[in-house]
Structure formats: C-alpha cells, structure tokens
Tab-separated table of C-alpha atoms in Angstrom:
chain	number	residue	atom	x	y	z
A	1	ALA	CA	52.641	87.248	113.573
A	2	GLN	CA	50.811	89.673	111.357
A	3	SER	CA	47.331	88.988	110.058
A	4	VAL	CA	44.770	90.756	107.915
A	5	THR	CA	40.998	90.547	108.010
A	6	GLN	CA	38.821	91.906	105.257
A	7	LEU	CA	35.458	92.339	106.851
A	8	ASP	CA	33.323	91.874	103.734
A	9	SER	CA	33.793	89.128	101.165
A	10	HIS	CA	31.409	90.896	98.744
A	11	VAL	CA	30.420	94.538	98.380
A	12	SER	CA	27.865	95.791	95.873
A	13	VAL	CA	27.457	99.472	95.000
A	14	SER	CA	25.757	101.463	92.292
A	15	GLU	CA	27.816	103.361	89.770
A	16	GLY	CA	28.526	106.872	91.017
A	17	THR	CA	28.116	106.022	94.714
A	18	PRO	CA	30.928	105.800	97.283
A	19	VAL	CA	32.972	102.676	97.845
A	20	LEU	CA	34.154	101.450	101.256
A	21	LEU	CA	36.173	98.245	101.572
A	22	ARG	CA	37.096	97.439	105.151
A	23	CYS	CA	40.345	95.982	106.414
A	24	ASN	CA	41.664	95.320	109.903
A	25	TYR	CA	45.139	94.129	110.646
A	26	SER	CA	47.089	92.842	113.586
A	27	SER	CA	50.769	93.489	113.945
A	28	SER	CA	53.277	93.603	116.716
A	29	TYR	CA	54.920	96.659	115.202
A	30	SER	CA	54.079	99.439	112.760
A	31	PRO	CA	53.432	97.563	109.572
A	32	SER	CA	53.582	98.443	105.919
A	33	LEU	CA	50.120	98.028	104.442
A	34	PHE	CA	48.977	97.764	100.861
A	35	TRP	CA	45.877	97.433	98.770
A	36	TYR	CA	46.108	95.393	95.592
A	37	VAL	CA	43.409	94.934	92.953
A	38	GLN	CA	42.876	91.891	90.762
A	39	HIS	CA	40.671	92.228	87.705
A	40	PRO	CA	39.249	89.030	86.223
A	41	ASN	CA	41.942	86.859	84.688
A	42	LYS	CA	44.568	89.465	85.471
A	43	GLY	CA	47.464	89.796	87.857
A	44	LEU	CA	47.675	91.835	91.037
A	45	GLN	CA	48.050	95.558	90.616
A	46	LEU	CA	49.195	97.834	93.422
A	47	LEU	CA	46.588	100.464	94.284
A	48	LEU	CA	48.374	102.174	97.155
A	49	LYS	CA	50.710	101.614	100.068
A	50	TYR	CA	51.253	102.931	103.575
A	51	THR	CA	54.767	102.961	104.999
A	52	SER	CA	54.540	105.127	108.153
A	53	ALA	CA	54.478	108.496	106.416
A	54	ALA	CA	51.128	110.283	105.981
A	55	THR	CA	48.217	108.320	107.405
A	56	LEU	CA	45.962	109.219	104.467
A	57	VAL	CA	47.323	107.532	101.402
A	58	LYS	CA	46.218	108.348	97.877
A	59	GLY	CA	46.421	105.699	95.211
A	60	ILE	CA	45.608	105.196	91.583
A	61	ASN	CA	42.185	105.512	89.975
A	62	GLY	CA	40.841	107.797	92.711
A	63	PHE	CA	41.225	105.328	95.573
A	64	GLU	CA	42.570	106.282	98.962
A	65	ALA	CA	43.016	104.613	102.325
A	66	GLU	CA	43.448	105.865	105.854
A	67	PHE	CA	45.724	104.182	108.373
A	68	LYS	CA	44.196	104.306	111.866
A	69	LYS	CA	46.531	102.817	114.412
A	70	SER	CA	44.059	103.100	117.298
A	71	GLU	CA	41.526	101.054	115.342
A	72	THR	CA	44.101	98.835	113.569
A	73	SER	CA	42.270	99.588	110.359
A	74	PHE	CA	43.245	100.444	106.800
A	75	HIS	CA	39.956	100.906	104.957
A	76	LEU	CA	39.894	101.622	101.232
A	77	THR	CA	37.548	104.275	99.863
A	78	LYS	CA	36.592	105.939	96.610
A	79	PRO	CA	34.088	108.802	96.315
A	80	SER	CA	32.378	107.568	93.156
A	81	ALA	CA	32.421	104.043	91.760
A	82	HIS	CA	32.950	103.290	88.082
A	83	MET	CA	31.941	100.121	86.304
A	84	SER	CA	35.634	99.492	85.652
A	85	ASP	CA	36.245	99.264	89.426
A	86	ALA	CA	34.528	95.881	89.560
A	87	ALA	CA	37.271	93.517	90.691
A	88	GLU	CA	38.679	91.714	93.718
A	89	TYR	CA	40.552	93.820	96.228
A	90	PHE	CA	43.167	92.554	98.660
A	91	CYS	CA	44.402	94.225	101.810
A	92	VAL	CA	47.969	93.154	102.492
A	93	VAL	CA	50.406	93.520	105.383
A	94	ASN	CA	54.139	93.351	104.857
A	95	ASN	CA	55.820	91.114	107.363
A	96	ALA	CA	59.493	91.367	108.090
A	97	GLY	CA	61.554	90.592	105.043
A	98	ASN	CA	58.850	91.444	102.531
A	99	MET	CA	56.728	88.366	103.192
A	100	LEU	CA	53.234	89.554	102.371
A	101	THR	CA	50.173	88.310	104.221
A	102	PHE	CA	46.988	88.728	102.193
A	103	GLY	CA	43.483	89.219	103.441
A	104	GLY	CA	40.779	86.969	102.080
A	105	GLY	CA	39.773	89.492	99.435
A	106	THR	CA	36.653	91.580	98.821
A	107	ARG	CA	34.817	91.232	95.554
A	108	LEU	CA	33.454	94.615	94.501
A	109	MET	CA	30.445	94.613	92.209
A	110	VAL	CA	29.289	97.826	90.552
A	111	LYS	CA	25.719	98.055	89.324
A	112	PRO	CA	24.788	100.398	86.490
B	1	ASP	CA	52.331	96.324	82.919
B	2	SER	CA	54.281	95.549	86.114
B	3	GLY	CA	57.446	94.504	84.308
B	4	VAL	CA	57.327	91.012	85.814
B	5	THR	CA	56.961	88.352	83.116
B	6	GLN	CA	55.664	84.867	83.703
B	7	THR	CA	55.464	81.902	81.346
B	8	PRO	CA	53.464	79.941	80.481
B	9	LYS	CA	50.208	81.814	81.057
B	10	HIS	CA	48.170	78.627	81.023
B	11	LEU	CA	49.161	75.012	81.509
B	12	ILE	CA	47.113	71.832	81.652
B	13	THR	CA	48.790	68.666	82.800
B	14	ALA	CA	47.947	65.285	84.270
B	15	THR	CA	48.291	64.077	87.828
B	16	GLY	CA	51.717	62.750	88.671
B	17	GLN	CA	53.462	64.961	86.144
B	18	ARG	CA	56.062	67.670	86.683
B	19	VAL	CA	55.950	71.246	85.404
B	20	THR	CA	58.225	74.258	85.509
B	21	LEU	CA	56.961	77.817	85.759
B	22	ARG	CA	59.272	80.617	84.732
B	23	CYS	CA	59.547	84.200	85.938
B	24	SER	CA	61.576	87.187	84.799
B	25	PRO	CA	61.645	89.931	87.432
B	26	ARG	CA	61.564	93.650	86.773
B	27	SER	CA	64.827	94.997	85.516
B	28	GLY	CA	67.186	95.516	88.437
B	29	ASP	CA	65.057	93.737	91.045
B	30	LEU	CA	67.073	91.259	93.081
B	31	SER	CA	64.220	89.696	95.040
B	32	VAL	CA	61.790	87.202	93.543
B	33	TYR	CA	58.762	85.772	95.297
B	34	TRP	CA	56.348	82.992	94.447
B	35	TYR	CA	52.722	82.961	95.587
B	36	GLN	CA	49.912	80.482	95.069
B	37	GLN	CA	46.297	81.551	94.686
B	38	SER	CA	43.676	78.838	95.055
B	39	LEU	CA	39.957	78.948	95.744
B	40	ASP	CA	40.206	77.237	99.114
B	41	GLN	CA	43.488	78.674	100.437
B	42	GLY	CA	43.430	82.170	98.988
B	43	LEU	CA	46.773	83.837	98.292
B	44	GLN	CA	49.694	82.183	100.043
B	45	PHE	CA	53.377	82.983	100.104
B	46	LEU	CA	55.508	80.087	98.897
B	47	ILE	CA	59.131	81.168	98.757
B	48	GLN	CA	61.466	84.124	98.293
B	49	TYR	CA	64.873	84.393	96.651
B	50	TYR	CA	67.297	87.256	96.872
B	51	ASN	CA	70.147	87.467	94.382
B	52	GLY	CA	70.215	83.719	93.895
B	53	GLU	CA	69.880	82.708	97.532
B	54	GLU	CA	66.783	81.405	99.258
B	55	ARG	CA	65.659	84.095	101.692
B	56	ALA	CA	62.359	82.917	103.150
B	57	LYS	CA	60.037	79.959	102.936
B	58	GLY	CA	56.316	79.921	103.414
B	59	ASN	CA	53.729	77.231	102.829
B	60	ILE	CA	55.635	75.451	100.111
B	61	LEU	CA	55.153	71.709	99.722
B	62	GLU	CA	58.152	69.383	99.599
B	63	ARG	CA	57.070	68.396	96.064
B	64	PHE	CA	57.689	71.985	95.025
B	65	SER	CA	61.063	73.637	94.615
B	66	ALA	CA	62.380	76.861	93.213
B	67	GLN	CA	65.608	78.511	92.245
B	68	GLN	CA	66.905	81.849	91.078
B	69	PHE	CA	69.557	81.913	88.401
B	70	PRO	CA	72.527	84.280	87.962
B	71	ASP	CA	70.549	86.356	85.468
B	72	LEU	CA	67.944	86.715	88.267
B	73	HIS	CA	65.146	84.863	86.520
B	74	SER	CA	63.455	82.244	88.655
B	75	GLU	CA	61.774	78.899	88.123
B	76	LEU	CA	59.209	77.129	90.256
B	77	ASN	CA	59.199	73.361	89.827
B	78	LEU	CA	56.083	71.425	90.759
B	79	SER	CA	56.326	67.640	90.776
B	80	SER	CA	54.077	64.633	91.442
B	81	LEU	CA	51.196	66.921	90.697
B	82	GLU	CA	47.849	66.405	92.371
B	83	LEU	CA	44.428	67.764	91.512
B	84	GLY	CA	44.681	70.123	94.479
B	85	ASP	CA	47.728	71.819	92.979
B	86	SER	CA	45.488	73.449	90.390
B	87	ALA	CA	45.885	77.158	91.077
B	88	LEU	CA	47.154	80.463	89.836
B	89	TYR	CA	50.844	80.853	90.591
B	90	PHE	CA	52.162	84.370	90.859
B	91	CYS	CA	55.698	85.552	90.662
B	92	ALA	CA	56.597	88.937	92.106
B	93	SER	CA	59.739	90.985	92.410
B	94	SER	CA	61.059	93.922	94.380
B	95	ALA	CA	64.158	96.027	94.677
B	96	GLN	CA	66.541	95.640	97.602
B	97	GLY	CA	65.106	96.742	100.926
B	98	ALA	CA	62.253	95.556	103.071
B	99	GLU	CA	60.010	98.555	102.384
B	100	ASN	CA	60.107	98.394	98.640
B	101	THR	CA	56.956	97.731	96.694
B	102	ILE	CA	56.410	94.208	95.457
B	103	TYR	CA	55.257	93.993	91.850
B	104	PHE	CA	53.330	90.986	90.605
B	105	GLY	CA	53.247	89.265	87.258
B	106	GLU	CA	50.002	88.169	85.634
B	107	GLY	CA	50.362	84.626	86.884
B	108	SER	CA	50.525	81.141	85.455
B	109	TRP	CA	47.271	79.199	85.498
B	110	LEU	CA	47.941	75.539	86.271
B	111	THR	CA	45.195	72.993	85.796
B	112	VAL	CA	45.877	69.423	86.867
B	113	VAL	CA	43.486	66.858	85.400
C-alpha cells in the first residue's frame, strides 16, 4: 500500500526567503504524486502534479517540486515566500483507481 | 474555482440526526469522490462513484452511505450522527482515467452538537 509522510507539521519562514516543504512516499510502483494547498476555510487547490514525465514539476504561484525516486521524495519548494502563501500544504499519492492518500499536512507560516 | 459545487457550506445538527450533503461534479466528470477531514484523522478517503456505480470504498462508516444519480450529482448521507462525525466533508471529481487530476470542492462543514 502507498503511504505519504510529510516530515514537518509546521514550517515558519520570513517573507522573501525560500520555502521547502518535505515529503516522502512509499509505493510499490511508480506513483502519481500531487501537492495540494488549503487556505483557511477554503477547499483544496491543486498546486502541481507528477505523473512520470519530467521529474521537476512546475506548479502555480511559483511553486515547484522534484521527484527523486532514489530518495522516494517529492519536496515542494518556492524561491521566495509571500504572505499569501500561508496555508496548509498536503502531499498526496494516487493509489490505483484514483484513491488518494494524503500526508498529514504541513502548516506554512510566513512572517513579515 | 474548481467547478465542483457542494451544499450546504455549513450545517449544525444534533446527535442522532441524519443529514445529506450534496455535490455537483465538474461538467463532464464521471467520477465523484467523498473525503472527510477531521482534526484527529486528517484527510481520509470515504467512497468513490463512477458513472452511478460504486467504484471504491475507504474508511466509510456503516452509518454513512452515498449515491451518484443519473445526472452525475452525488449525495452523502450521514445518519445517527455522533459528536465525532463533526468534520469537513469534501467532494471531488475527475474525468475518466486513473491519471486524471482530482478537483475538490470547498467542502461542507458539519458540526454535531
């Protein structure tokens, strides 16, 4: 069975500094991986997805993630944080048949 | 806006009651999914329908049931409600095919008092 571990439950950065949200997965085959973002009192918005094409995936709002099979990682990065990036981020693996398994979430806080 | 519409947005009800949550998928999407987000369990997959047929079941309680209608909208029925059922319930939809992106609605907040 697939599983996802988000290594940090909370990450705090200053505005304008880089963001790194870490995610490790386990899968018995090459998975599809996603990052979703949830702003307070909002639904889940897709940031980006990896589906076995390019290992470096670019998403919306300047985010990108790199799939590293040897490390079973799919970390999310952004060069420069904005206040509007403050939200909860979920790393997600797509099991067979589109059943998504969510990580525990990382709450990103951005300080002015 | 994902194109997935959920109603109601907020609902407060008493223990022992029954509620129905409604979802309209994105236009053309045949698959509908229900997820529960709670503080202690995180985000959990409940159930999936594809073109009216149940496709997969996750951690869905026997007190809960769902269905997808011919017009592809879906309803999640929660009965004999308990305090622990208080959560945010998401509906999501996707086009045909296992690799297609799943789009989420904004959720229905259920509070059981």
